[in-house]
Amino acid sequence: MSDPAPTSSTTTTGGSADNSGGSEAGGVPIILQGVTKKYPGTDAAAVDNIDLEIGAGEIVMLVGPSGCGKTTTMRMVNRLIEPTSGTISIDGEDVLSLNDVKLRRTIGYVIQQIGLFPHLTIEQNVAMVPKLLGWDKSRISTRVEEMLAVVGLDPHEFAHRFPRQLSGGQQQRVGVARALAADPPIMLMDEPFGAVDPITRTRLQDEFLNLQQKLRKTIVFVTHDFDEAVKMGDKIAVLDKGSRVAQFAAPEEILTSPADDFVAGFVGQGATLKRLQLERLDSLDLHQSSRSTHDGVTPLPVRSTLHDVLDAMIADGRDELPVEKDGQLIGTVTLEDLLDRVRALREEADGKLSRRGDETGGVA
Amino acid sequence: MDGLPFFEYVSLFRDDLIFATQKHLLVSLYTLLIATVVGIALGLLVYRRASLSTLSIGALAIGFTIPSIALFGLLVPLLGTGLAVGFPVLTMYGLLPILRNTIVGLNSVDKATLDAARGIGMGRLRMLWQIELPLAWPVILTGVRVGAQLIVGIVVIGAYVGVPGLGELLFDALQNLGAVNKLNQALAGTILVTLIALLLDAAFVLVRRYTTPRGIRV
Ligand SMILES: Nc1ncnc2c1ncn2[C@@H]1O[C@H](COP(=O)(O)OP(=O)(O)OP(=O)(O)O)[C@@H](O)[C@H]1O
Ligand SMILES: [Mg+2]
């Protein structure tokens, strides 16, 4: 389940092959080479010689402790911060050769504080970038309606409101709609769902993942929540001080074989459970059940994660549960199946680790 | 007893009173206009640099403590009397709150809003015009309002060095308080100055109402 090498910079249509869905990438690749940022008056570089290749249509999560340089790294991509040295290219073009203001109009930008324009209506907020790009009026208004609907806000209800008349979660949606409005190939998102409650955050995450299935943008997503990184990322870059890339890999790989103690520490407790969140029932061979009903037990949808399955087994006190697809029972799954799967994952990981002679973290 | 009943005085000297009021209002409005333009322009030059902003605000605070009568006295030998000294001094005082509030207002615009504006590709000027000025506007306008009150009051004092307006009536009345109708004259002058001040204030309430963006109206 490990990733192929990062896609080459020359690809324009392929995107990363490991993404499910199979639609074409709407995004373009981003490549950082030897990028360093030293703020004036500081000793250590905030970002020290980072190399990172982000494939077209991928969500790359930047995680790491506070102050490690995630925001700085991200903001150099749209030149809100100018690198001290190194090159950043987007779709093969060096960003430093482009007009910075125009460049930013082609890159969606979402921040934790949202930053809606308080004196403009929701409609005007979302219309801002298309207006900057000189779209005509009717195209803009169609687009605004479409974008509000995409982020789950009824245009008739919300278009003419002002930001202060919206809840935090609704404002966050408007922030995403504003960033998406001009259909940029790239999105930079700095802790975009940080300012809302956990339930709203989960909803926003799910909706955003659904959206991304269709849009296939190239997304750089900063978070310090490792679980969010696991959930959202095609790849995760675990960063240490100075944006040192401690590990850059798919979530599965980071969970099963963290590159070093720093990464292991960041993964934290419960790596196996987190790993189960990434596996779905349809990856297991189900047992054919002779019975057609399972007296009062709600069958699990086949799209459930193994984590959900385990949770349901514990909750129901059973070691076997029925599985349904489109309302039809298609078989059963047992606790033994889950344990087998975990064993297989461990062996996979041990295989990788034995090369380094490392020991796995203290997760039973 | 000396002089007429107040209302008879007013109707008899109606034209004089109206003329003095007109002069007072015009001098106030002209200097306020200049002070507003200059104050906002200076504010725009200064506000982006923190050290300059702090320095300016400190200097302005000192400016407030200089009594206008002293400044008039100091400048008459240089500039002469009447509007020649009146315009610069009045403009200077009107400028103080306007410049201060322009700096403060522009600097208090939420940093996240500005970051988002820059991040989605707004240029410097567009940001200033479409984001910063509208958001700072209520604060700037308050500065103009305070400036207006200040100017209306100082025009009165300016009569001492020949600045035209209701101050002329008042000074004349105070200097000849025993004479016929002078008490009426002082009373009428005072009432009219107060009326101008109240009128301007009411005008600002309206301007504020109709120029504050709806999204940030409280
Ligand atoms: N404008 C600045 N001037 C000087 N130093 C700065 C500036 N901005 C950031 N830094 C420093 O650079 C380092 C990296 O900052 P950055 O904001 O990129 O961290 P981060 O990983 O995004 O942290 P967080 O998770 O807290 O947002 C920090 O040590 C910070 O103090
Ligand atoms: Mg940050």
Coordinates of C-alpha atoms and ligand atoms in Angstrom, one line a residue:
Chain A
M1 CA 0.0 0.0 0.0
S2 CA 3.1 2.2 0.0
D3 CA 3.3 5.1 -2.5
P4 CA 5.1 5.1 -5.7
A5 CA 7.8 7.7 -6.0
P6 CA 6.6 11.3 -6.3
T7 CA 5.2 11.9 -9.8
S8 CA 7.5 13.6 -12.1
S9 CA 7.4 17.3 -12.5
T10 CA 6.6 17.1 -16.2
T11 CA 3.2 15.5 -15.9
T12 CA 0.3 17.7 -16.6
T13 CA -2.6 15.3 -16.7
G14 CA -1.7 12.1 -14.8
G15 CA -1.5 13.2 -11.2
S16 CA -0.6 10.6 -8.6
A17 CA -1.7 7.2 -9.6
D18 CA -2.5 6.1 -6.1
N19 CA -5.5 8.4 -5.7
S20 CA -8.8 6.7 -5.8
G21 CA -11.5 8.0 -8.1
G22 CA -9.5 8.2 -11.3
S23 CA -10.7 11.5 -12.6
E24 CA -8.1 13.8 -14.0
A25 CA -6.1 16.1 -11.8
G26 CA -7.3 19.6 -11.9
G27 CA -4.1 20.6 -10.1
V28 CA -0.5 21.1 -11.1
P29 CA 2.7 20.0 -9.5
I30 CA 4.7 22.2 -7.0
I31 CA 8.4 21.6 -6.5
L32 CA 10.5 23.2 -3.7
Q33 CA 14.2 22.8 -4.1
G34 CA 16.6 23.8 -1.4
V35 CA 14.3 26.5 -0.1
T36 CA 15.5 28.5 2.8
K37 CA 13.9 31.4 4.7
K38 CA 15.8 33.3 7.3
Y39 CA 13.9 36.2 8.8
P40 CA 15.9 39.3 9.4
G41 CA 17.3 39.5 12.9
T42 CA 17.0 35.8 13.7
D43 CA 19.8 33.3 14.1
A44 CA 18.3 30.1 12.9
A45 CA 16.5 29.8 9.6
A46 CA 12.8 29.4 9.9
V47 CA 12.9 27.1 6.9
D48 CA 16.2 25.4 6.3
N49 CA 16.9 24.0 2.9
I50 CA 13.7 22.1 2.3
D51 CA 13.1 19.9 -0.7
L52 CA 9.5 18.8 -1.4
E53 CA 7.8 17.5 -4.5
I54 CA 4.0 17.8 -4.5
G55 CA 2.3 15.9 -7.3
A56 CA -0.6 17.3 -9.4
G57 CA -3.9 16.6 -7.7
E58 CA -2.4 15.5 -4.4
I59 CA -3.2 16.7 -0.9
V60 CA 0.0 17.1 1.0
M61 CA -0.3 17.7 4.7
L62 CA 2.4 19.6 6.5
V63 CA 2.5 18.6 10.1
G64 CA 4.9 19.4 12.8
P65 CA 5.3 21.2 16.2
S66 CA 4.4 24.8 16.6
G67 CA 7.1 27.1 15.2
C68 CA 8.7 24.5 13.0
G69 CA 8.1 26.5 9.8
K70 CA 4.9 25.1 8.3
T71 CA 3.3 28.4 7.7
T72 CA 6.5 30.0 6.4
T73 CA 7.0 27.1 4.0
M74 CA 3.4 27.4 2.7
R75 CA 3.5 31.1 2.3
M76 CA 6.6 31.0 0.2
V77 CA 4.6 29.1 -2.5
N78 CA 2.4 32.1 -3.2
R79 CA 5.1 34.5 -2.3
L80 CA 3.5 36.1 0.7
I81 CA 7.0 35.4 2.0
E82 CA 10.0 35.6 -0.3
P83 CA 12.5 32.8 0.1
T84 CA 16.0 33.7 1.1
S85 CA 17.3 31.1 -1.3
G86 CA 16.2 28.1 -3.3
T87 CA 13.6 27.8 -6.0
I88 CA 9.9 27.0 -6.0
S89 CA 8.2 26.0 -9.2
I90 CA 4.6 25.6 -10.1
D91 CA 3.8 23.5 -13.1
G92 CA 7.4 23.9 -14.2
E93 CA 7.5 27.7 -13.8
D94 CA 9.7 29.4 -11.3
V95 CA 7.4 31.5 -9.1
L96 CA 10.0 34.2 -8.6
S97 CA 9.7 34.9 -12.3
L98 CA 6.0 35.6 -12.1
N99 CA 4.2 38.8 -10.9
D100 CA 3.4 38.1 -7.3
V101 CA 0.0 39.7 -7.2
K102 CA -1.2 37.9 -10.3
L103 CA 0.3 34.6 -9.1
R104 CA -1.8 34.8 -6.0
R105 CA -5.0 35.1 -8.0
T106 CA -4.3 31.6 -9.4
I107 CA -3.7 30.1 -6.0
G108 CA -6.5 29.5 -3.5
Y109 CA -5.7 30.7 0.0
V110 CA -7.5 29.7 3.2
I111 CA -6.3 30.7 6.7
Q112 CA -7.3 29.7 10.2
Q113 CA -8.6 33.2 11.1
I114 CA -10.7 33.0 7.9
G115 CA -10.2 36.7 7.2
L116 CA -13.4 37.4 5.4
F117 CA -13.9 41.0 4.5
P118 CA -16.4 42.2 7.2
H119 CA -17.8 45.1 5.2
L120 CA -18.6 43.1 2.2
T121 CA -21.5 40.6 1.7
I122 CA -20.9 36.9 1.4
E123 CA -21.5 37.3 -2.3
Q124 CA -19.0 40.0 -2.6
N125 CA -16.5 38.1 -0.6
V126 CA -16.7 35.1 -2.8
A127 CA -16.7 37.2 -6.0
M128 CA -13.5 39.0 -5.1
V129 CA -11.0 36.9 -7.0
P130 CA -13.1 36.5 -10.2
K131 CA -13.6 40.2 -10.1
L132 CA -9.8 40.7 -9.8
L133 CA -9.5 38.5 -12.8
G134 CA -11.9 40.6 -14.8
W135 CA -14.7 38.1 -15.2
D136 CA -17.9 39.5 -16.5
K137 CA -20.8 40.1 -14.1
S138 CA -23.1 37.3 -15.1
R139 CA -20.3 34.8 -15.0
I140 CA -19.4 35.9 -11.6
S141 CA -22.8 35.8 -10.2
T142 CA -23.4 32.3 -11.6
R143 CA -20.1 31.2 -10.1
V144 CA -20.8 32.7 -6.7
E145 CA -24.1 30.8 -6.5
E146 CA -22.4 27.6 -7.6
M147 CA -19.6 28.0 -5.0
L148 CA -21.9 28.7 -2.1
A149 CA -23.9 25.6 -3.0
V150 CA -20.7 23.6 -3.3
V151 CA -19.7 24.5 0.3
G152 CA -23.2 23.8 1.5
L153 CA -24.6 27.3 2.0
D154 CA -28.0 28.1 0.4
P155 CA -27.2 31.1 -1.9
H156 CA -30.6 32.6 -1.4
E157 CA -30.2 32.6 2.4
F158 CA -26.6 33.6 2.6
A159 CA -25.5 35.6 -0.4
H160 CA -26.6 39.0 1.0
R161 CA -25.6 38.5 4.5
F162 CA -22.5 39.9 6.1
P163 CA -19.7 37.8 7.7
R164 CA -20.7 38.8 11.2
Q165 CA -24.1 37.3 10.6
L166 CA -22.7 33.8 10.1
S167 CA -21.5 31.2 12.6
G168 CA -17.8 30.2 12.7
G169 CA -18.4 27.1 10.7
Q170 CA -20.4 29.0 8.0
Q171 CA -17.7 31.6 7.8
Q172 CA -15.1 28.9 7.3
R173 CA -17.2 27.5 4.4
V174 CA -17.3 31.0 2.9
G175 CA -13.5 31.1 3.2
V176 CA -13.2 27.9 1.3
A177 CA -15.7 29.1 -1.3
R178 CA -13.8 32.3 -1.8
A179 CA -10.5 30.4 -2.3
L180 CA -12.2 28.1 -4.8
A181 CA -14.1 30.7 -6.7
A182 CA -11.7 31.3 -9.6
D183 CA -11.1 27.5 -9.9
P184 CA -7.4 27.8 -9.0
P185 CA -5.3 24.6 -9.7
I186 CA -3.6 25.0 -6.3
M187 CA -5.0 25.5 -2.8
L188 CA -2.9 26.6 0.2
M189 CA -4.8 25.9 3.4
D190 CA -3.3 26.9 6.7
E191 CA -5.2 25.2 9.5
P192 CA -8.4 26.0 7.7
F193 CA -10.6 24.0 10.1
G194 CA -8.8 24.9 13.3
A195 CA -11.3 27.5 14.6
V196 CA -14.4 25.4 14.8
D197 CA -15.7 22.7 17.1
P198 CA -14.7 19.1 16.6
I199 CA -18.0 18.0 15.1
T200 CA -18.1 20.9 12.6
R201 CA -14.5 20.2 11.8
T202 CA -15.2 16.6 11.0
R203 CA -18.1 17.7 8.8
L204 CA -16.0 20.2 7.0
Q205 CA -13.2 17.7 6.5
D206 CA -15.6 15.1 5.0
E207 CA -17.2 17.6 2.7
F208 CA -13.9 18.9 1.6
L209 CA -12.6 15.4 0.8
N210 CA -15.7 14.8 -1.2
L211 CA -15.2 18.0 -3.1
Q212 CA -11.6 17.2 -3.7
Q213 CA -12.6 13.8 -5.3
K214 CA -14.2 15.9 -8.0
L215 CA -11.8 18.8 -8.2
R216 CA -8.5 17.1 -7.9
K217 CA -6.6 20.2 -7.0
T218 CA -3.1 20.3 -5.7
I219 CA -3.4 21.1 -2.1
V220 CA -0.9 22.1 0.5
F221 CA -2.6 21.7 3.9
V222 CA -1.0 22.8 7.1
T223 CA -2.2 21.3 10.4
H224 CA -0.7 20.4 13.7
D225 CA -3.3 17.8 14.3
F226 CA -1.8 14.4 13.2
D227 CA -5.2 12.8 13.0
E228 CA -6.4 15.4 10.6
A229 CA -3.2 14.8 8.5
V230 CA -3.9 11.0 8.4
K231 CA -7.5 11.6 7.4
M232 CA -7.0 14.2 4.8
G233 CA -3.6 13.6 3.3
D234 CA -2.6 11.6 0.2
K235 CA 0.8 12.3 1.7
I236 CA 2.1 13.7 4.9
A237 CA 5.3 15.7 5.4
V238 CA 6.3 15.5 9.0
L239 CA 8.4 18.6 9.7
D240 CA 10.8 19.2 12.5
K241 CA 12.4 22.5 13.5
G242 CA 13.5 24.6 10.5
S243 CA 11.1 22.6 8.3
R244 CA 13.4 19.6 8.2
V245 CA 11.5 16.9 6.5
A246 CA 11.6 14.0 9.0
Q247 CA 9.4 11.8 6.8
F248 CA 7.4 12.4 3.6
A249 CA 5.2 9.5 2.8
A250 CA 1.6 8.2 2.6
P251 CA -0.2 8.1 5.9
E252 CA -0.3 4.3 6.0
E253 CA 3.5 4.2 5.7
I254 CA 4.1 6.8 8.4
L255 CA 1.7 5.0 10.8
T256 CA 3.2 1.6 10.2
S257 CA 6.9 2.6 9.9
P258 CA 7.8 5.9 11.3
A259 CA 11.2 7.0 10.0
D260 CA 12.6 8.0 13.4
D261 CA 11.8 8.7 17.0
F262 CA 10.7 12.2 16.2
V263 CA 8.1 10.9 13.8
A264 CA 7.1 8.1 16.1
G265 CA 6.6 10.7 18.8
F266 CA 4.4 12.7 16.6
V267 CA 2.3 9.7 15.5
G268 CA 1.8 9.2 19.2
Q269 CA -0.2 6.5 20.9
G270 CA -2.7 4.4 19.2
A271 CA -1.0 4.1 15.8
T272 CA -2.6 0.8 15.1
L273 CA -6.1 2.2 15.7
K274 CA -5.3 5.1 13.5
R275 CA -4.0 2.7 10.9
L276 CA -7.4 0.9 11.0
Q277 CA -9.1 4.2 10.1
L278 CA -7.3 4.0 6.8
E279 CA -8.6 0.5 5.9
R280 CA -12.1 -0.1 4.7
L281 CA -14.2 -3.2 4.9
D282 CA -14.1 -3.7 1.2
S283 CA -10.4 -4.5 1.5
L284 CA -11.2 -7.7 3.4
D285 CA -12.6 -11.0 2.2
L286 CA -16.0 -11.3 3.8
H287 CA -17.5 -14.6 5.1
Q288 CA -20.6 -15.7 3.3
S289 CA -23.3 -15.9 5.8
S290 CA -26.1 -18.5 5.6
R291 CA -28.5 -16.5 7.6
S292 CA -30.3 -13.6 5.9
T293 CA -31.0 -11.6 9.1
H294 CA -29.0 -10.9 12.2
D295 CA -31.6 -10.4 14.8
G296 CA -31.6 -6.7 15.5
V297 CA -28.0 -6.0 14.6
T298 CA -27.6 -3.1 12.2
P299 CA -25.4 -4.2 9.3
L300 CA -22.2 -2.2 8.6
P301 CA -21.9 -0.4 5.3
V302 CA -19.1 -1.9 3.2
R303 CA -17.5 1.6 3.1
S304 CA -16.9 1.5 6.9
T305 CA -13.4 1.7 8.1
L306 CA -12.0 -1.1 10.1
H307 CA -11.8 1.3 13.0
D308 CA -15.6 1.7 12.8
V309 CA -16.0 -2.1 12.6
L310 CA -13.9 -2.6 15.7
D311 CA -15.9 0.1 17.5
A312 CA -19.2 -1.5 16.6
M313 CA -18.0 -5.0 17.7
I314 CA -17.0 -3.6 21.1
A315 CA -20.2 -1.6 21.4
D316 CA -22.4 -4.6 20.5
G317 CA -20.3 -7.1 22.4
R318 CA -20.1 -9.4 19.3
D319 CA -17.2 -10.8 17.4
E320 CA -19.1 -11.1 14.1
L321 CA -21.1 -8.5 12.3
P322 CA -23.1 -8.4 9.1
V323 CA -22.0 -6.2 6.2
E324 CA -24.3 -4.5 3.7
K325 CA -23.9 -2.9 0.4
D326 CA -26.7 -0.8 -1.1
G327 CA -29.1 -2.3 1.5
Q328 CA -28.2 -5.9 0.6
L329 CA -26.4 -8.1 3.0
I330 CA -23.2 -9.3 1.4
G331 CA -21.5 -11.2 4.2
T332 CA -20.0 -11.0 7.6
V333 CA -16.8 -9.8 9.2
T334 CA -15.2 -11.3 12.3
L335 CA -12.9 -10.0 15.0
E336 CA -10.4 -12.6 13.8
D337 CA -10.4 -11.0 10.4
L338 CA -9.4 -7.7 12.0
L339 CA -6.6 -9.3 14.0
D340 CA -5.3 -11.0 10.9
R341 CA -5.3 -7.7 9.0
V342 CA -3.4 -6.0 11.9
R343 CA -0.9 -8.8 11.9
A344 CA -0.4 -8.5 8.2
L345 CA 0.2 -4.7 8.5
R346 CA 2.7 -5.3 11.3
E347 CA 4.6 -7.8 9.2
E348 CA 4.7 -5.4 6.4
A349 CA 6.0 -2.7 8.7
D350 CA 8.5 -5.0 10.3
G351 CA 9.8 -6.0 7.0
K352 CA 10.7 -2.3 6.4
L353 CA 12.0 -1.7 9.8
S354 CA 14.3 -4.7 10.0
R355 CA 16.4 -3.1 7.4
R356 CA 17.1 -0.3 9.9
G357 CA 17.2 -2.6 12.9
D358 CA 14.9 -0.2 14.7
E359 CA 12.3 -1.3 17.1
T360 CA 8.7 -0.3 16.7
G361 CA 7.0 2.1 19.1
G362 CA 5.4 0.9 22.3
V363 CA 2.1 0.1 20.7
A364 CA 0.7 -3.2 21.5
Chain B
M1 CA -31.7 99.4 31.7
D2 CA -29.8 99.3 28.5
G3 CA -30.9 98.0 25.1
L4 CA -33.8 96.1 23.6
P5 CA -35.4 92.9 24.7
F6 CA -33.4 90.0 23.2
F7 CA -35.8 89.0 20.5
E8 CA -36.3 92.5 19.3
Y9 CA -32.5 92.8 19.2
V10 CA -32.2 89.7 17.2
S11 CA -34.7 90.8 14.6
L12 CA -33.2 94.3 14.4
F13 CA -29.7 93.1 13.9
R14 CA -30.7 90.0 11.9
D15 CA -28.5 90.8 8.9
D16 CA -25.4 91.3 11.0
L17 CA -25.9 88.1 12.9
I18 CA -26.5 86.1 9.8
F19 CA -23.4 87.6 8.1
A20 CA -21.2 86.8 11.1
T21 CA -22.6 83.3 11.2
Q22 CA -22.0 82.7 7.5
K23 CA -18.4 83.9 7.9
H24 CA -17.9 81.6 10.9
L25 CA -19.4 78.6 9.1
L26 CA -17.5 79.2 5.9
V27 CA -14.1 79.6 7.6
S28 CA -14.8 76.5 9.7
L29 CA -15.8 74.4 6.7
Y30 CA -12.9 75.5 4.5
T31 CA -10.3 74.8 7.1
L32 CA -12.0 71.5 8.0
L33 CA -11.9 70.5 4.3
I34 CA -8.2 71.3 4.0
A35 CA -7.5 69.6 7.4
T36 CA -9.3 66.5 6.3
V37 CA -7.5 66.2 3.0
V38 CA -4.1 66.9 4.5
G39 CA -4.7 64.8 7.6
I40 CA -5.8 61.7 5.7
A41 CA -3.0 62.1 3.2
L42 CA -0.4 62.4 5.9
G43 CA -2.0 59.4 7.7
L44 CA -1.7 57.3 4.5
L45 CA 2.0 58.3 4.3
V46 CA 2.7 57.4 7.8
Y47 CA 0.6 54.5 9.0
R48 CA 2.5 51.6 7.4
R49 CA 5.6 52.3 9.5
A50 CA 5.1 51.5 13.2
S51 CA 7.8 53.8 14.4
L52 CA 6.6 56.8 12.4
S53 CA 3.0 56.1 13.5
T54 CA 4.0 56.2 17.2
L55 CA 6.1 59.3 16.7
S56 CA 3.3 61.1 14.9
I57 CA 0.7 60.2 17.5
G58 CA 3.1 61.4 20.3
A59 CA 3.7 64.7 18.4
L60 CA 0.0 65.2 17.9
A61 CA -0.7 64.7 21.5
I62 CA 1.7 67.5 22.3
G63 CA 0.0 69.7 19.6
F64 CA -3.3 69.4 21.5
T65 CA -1.7 70.9 24.6
I66 CA -0.6 74.1 22.9
P67 CA -3.3 76.8 23.7
S68 CA -4.6 78.2 20.4
I69 CA -4.4 81.8 21.7
A70 CA -0.6 81.3 22.2
L71 CA -0.1 79.9 18.8
F72 CA -2.1 82.8 17.2
G73 CA 0.1 85.2 19.2
L74 CA 3.3 83.5 18.1
L75 CA 2.4 83.5 14.4
V76 CA 0.9 86.9 13.9
P77 CA 4.3 88.5 13.6
L78 CA 5.2 86.0 10.9
L79 CA 2.0 85.7 9.0
G80 CA 0.0 88.8 9.8
T81 CA -3.6 88.9 11.0
G82 CA -7.0 87.7 9.8
L83 CA -7.3 84.7 7.5
A84 CA -3.5 84.8 6.8
V85 CA -2.9 83.5 10.3
G86 CA -6.3 82.0 10.7
F87 CA -6.2 79.4 8.0
P88 CA -2.9 77.7 8.9
V89 CA -3.6 77.7 12.6
L90 CA -7.2 76.4 12.3
T91 CA -6.0 73.8 9.8
M92 CA -3.3 72.7 12.2
Y93 CA -5.8 72.1 15.0
G94 CA -8.3 70.4 12.8
L95 CA -5.5 68.2 11.5
L96 CA -4.6 66.8 14.9
P97 CA -7.6 64.5 15.5
I98 CA -8.0 63.7 11.9
L99 CA -4.4 62.5 11.4
R100 CA -4.4 60.7 14.7
N101 CA -7.6 58.8 13.9
T102 CA -6.5 58.0 10.3
I103 CA -3.3 56.4 11.7
V104 CA -5.1 54.6 14.5
G105 CA -8.0 53.5 12.2
L106 CA -5.8 52.1 9.5
N107 CA -3.6 50.3 11.9
S108 CA -6.6 48.7 13.7
V109 CA -7.8 46.9 10.6
D110 CA -7.8 43.2 11.4
K111 CA -4.4 41.6 10.4
A112 CA -6.1 38.4 9.2
T113 CA -8.4 40.4 6.9
L114 CA -5.3 42.1 5.3
D115 CA -3.5 38.8 5.1
A116 CA -6.4 37.2 3.3
A117 CA -6.7 40.2 1.0
R118 CA -3.0 40.1 0.0
G119 CA -3.2 36.3 -0.2
I120 CA -5.9 36.2 -2.8
G121 CA -4.1 38.7 -5.0
M122 CA -5.1 42.2 -4.2
G123 CA -2.5 44.8 -4.9
R124 CA -1.4 47.6 -2.5
L125 CA -3.7 50.3 -3.8
R126 CA -6.7 48.1 -4.3
M127 CA -6.3 46.8 -0.7
L128 CA -6.1 50.4 0.6
W129 CA -9.1 51.5 -1.4
Q130 CA -11.4 48.5 -1.1
I131 CA -10.4 47.1 2.3
E132 CA -8.4 49.3 4.6
L133 CA -10.1 52.7 4.0
P134 CA -13.7 51.4 4.2
L135 CA -12.9 49.5 7.4
A136 CA -11.0 52.4 9.0
W137 CA -13.6 54.9 7.8
P138 CA -15.8 55.2 11.0
V139 CA -12.7 55.9 13.0
I140 CA -11.4 58.5 10.5
L141 CA -14.8 60.1 10.3
T142 CA -14.9 60.4 14.1
G143 CA -11.5 62.3 13.8
V144 CA -13.1 64.7 11.3
R145 CA -16.0 65.2 13.6
V146 CA -13.7 66.1 16.6
G147 CA -11.7 68.3 14.2
A148 CA -14.9 70.2 13.2
Q149 CA -15.8 70.9 16.9
L150 CA -12.3 72.0 17.6
I151 CA -12.2 74.4 14.6
V152 CA -15.6 76.0 15.3
G153 CA -14.4 76.8 18.8
I154 CA -11.0 78.1 17.7
V155 CA -12.5 80.4 15.1
V156 CA -14.1 82.3 18.0
I157 CA -10.7 82.7 19.6
G158 CA -9.2 83.7 16.3
A159 CA -11.3 86.8 16.3
Y160 CA -8.7 88.1 18.7
V161 CA -6.3 88.3 15.7
G162 CA -8.9 89.2 13.2
V163 CA -10.2 85.9 12.0
P164 CA -13.8 86.6 10.8
G165 CA -16.8 85.0 12.4
L166 CA -19.0 85.1 15.5
G167 CA -15.9 85.7 17.6
E168 CA -15.9 89.3 16.3
L169 CA -19.3 89.9 17.9
L170 CA -18.3 88.2 21.1
F171 CA -15.0 90.0 21.6
D172 CA -16.7 93.3 20.8
A173 CA -19.4 92.7 23.2
L174 CA -17.1 91.7 26.0
Q175 CA -14.9 94.7 25.5
N176 CA -17.9 97.1 25.7
L177 CA -20.1 95.2 28.1
G178 CA -21.6 98.4 29.6
A179 CA -22.7 99.7 26.3
V180 CA -26.2 99.5 24.7
N181 CA -27.2 96.0 23.5
K182 CA -23.8 94.4 24.2
L183 CA -25.3 91.8 26.5
N184 CA -27.7 90.8 23.8
Q185 CA -24.9 90.7 21.3
A186 CA -22.8 88.3 23.6
L187 CA -25.8 86.1 24.1
A188 CA -26.7 85.9 20.4
G189 CA -23.1 85.2 19.5
T190 CA -22.9 82.4 22.0
I191 CA -26.1 80.8 20.9
L192 CA -25.1 80.9 17.3
V193 CA -21.7 79.3 17.9
T194 CA -23.5 76.6 19.8
L195 CA -26.0 76.1 17.0
I196 CA -23.2 75.8 14.4
A197 CA -21.5 73.2 16.5
L198 CA -24.7 71.2 17.0
L199 CA -25.6 71.5 13.4
L200 CA -22.2 70.2 12.3
D201 CA -22.4 67.3 14.8
A202 CA -25.9 66.4 13.5
A203 CA -24.5 66.5 9.9
F204 CA -21.8 64.0 10.9
V205 CA -24.2 61.7 12.4
L206 CA -26.0 61.6 9.1
V207 CA -22.8 61.3 7.1
R208 CA -21.6 58.5 9.3
R209 CA -24.9 56.7 8.9
Y210 CA -24.8 56.8 5.1
T211 CA -21.1 56.2 4.5
T212 CA -20.4 53.5 7.0
P213 CA -20.4 50.1 5.1
R214 CA -23.5 48.2 6.2
G215 CA -21.5 45.1 7.3
I216 CA -19.6 47.0 10.0
R217 CA -22.4 49.3 11.2
V218 CA -23.1 48.7 14.9
Ligands
LIG1 N1 7.8 37.7 10.5 C1 8.7 36.9 11.2 N2 9.8 37.5 11.7 C2 10.7 36.7 12.4 N3 10.5 35.4 12.7 C3 9.4 34.9 12.3 C4 8.4 35.6 11.5 N4 7.4 34.7 11.2 C5 7.7 33.5 11.8 N5 8.9 33.6 12.4 C6 9.6 32.5 13.1 O1 9.8 31.5 12.2 C7 9.5 30.2 12.8 C8 8.5 29.5 11.9 O2 7.3 30.1 12.0 P1 6.0 29.6 11.3 O3 4.9 30.6 11.5 O4 6.3 29.2 9.9 O5 5.7 28.3 12.2 P2 4.5 27.2 12.1 O6 5.1 25.9 11.9 O7 3.5 27.7 11.2 O8 3.9 27.3 13.6 P3 2.4 27.2 14.2 O9 2.0 25.7 14.2 O10 2.5 27.7 15.5 O11 1.5 28.0 13.3 C9 9.1 30.5 14.2 O12 10.2 30.2 15.0 C10 8.7 31.9 14.2 O13 9.0 32.5 15.4
MG2 MG 1.4 28.4 11.3

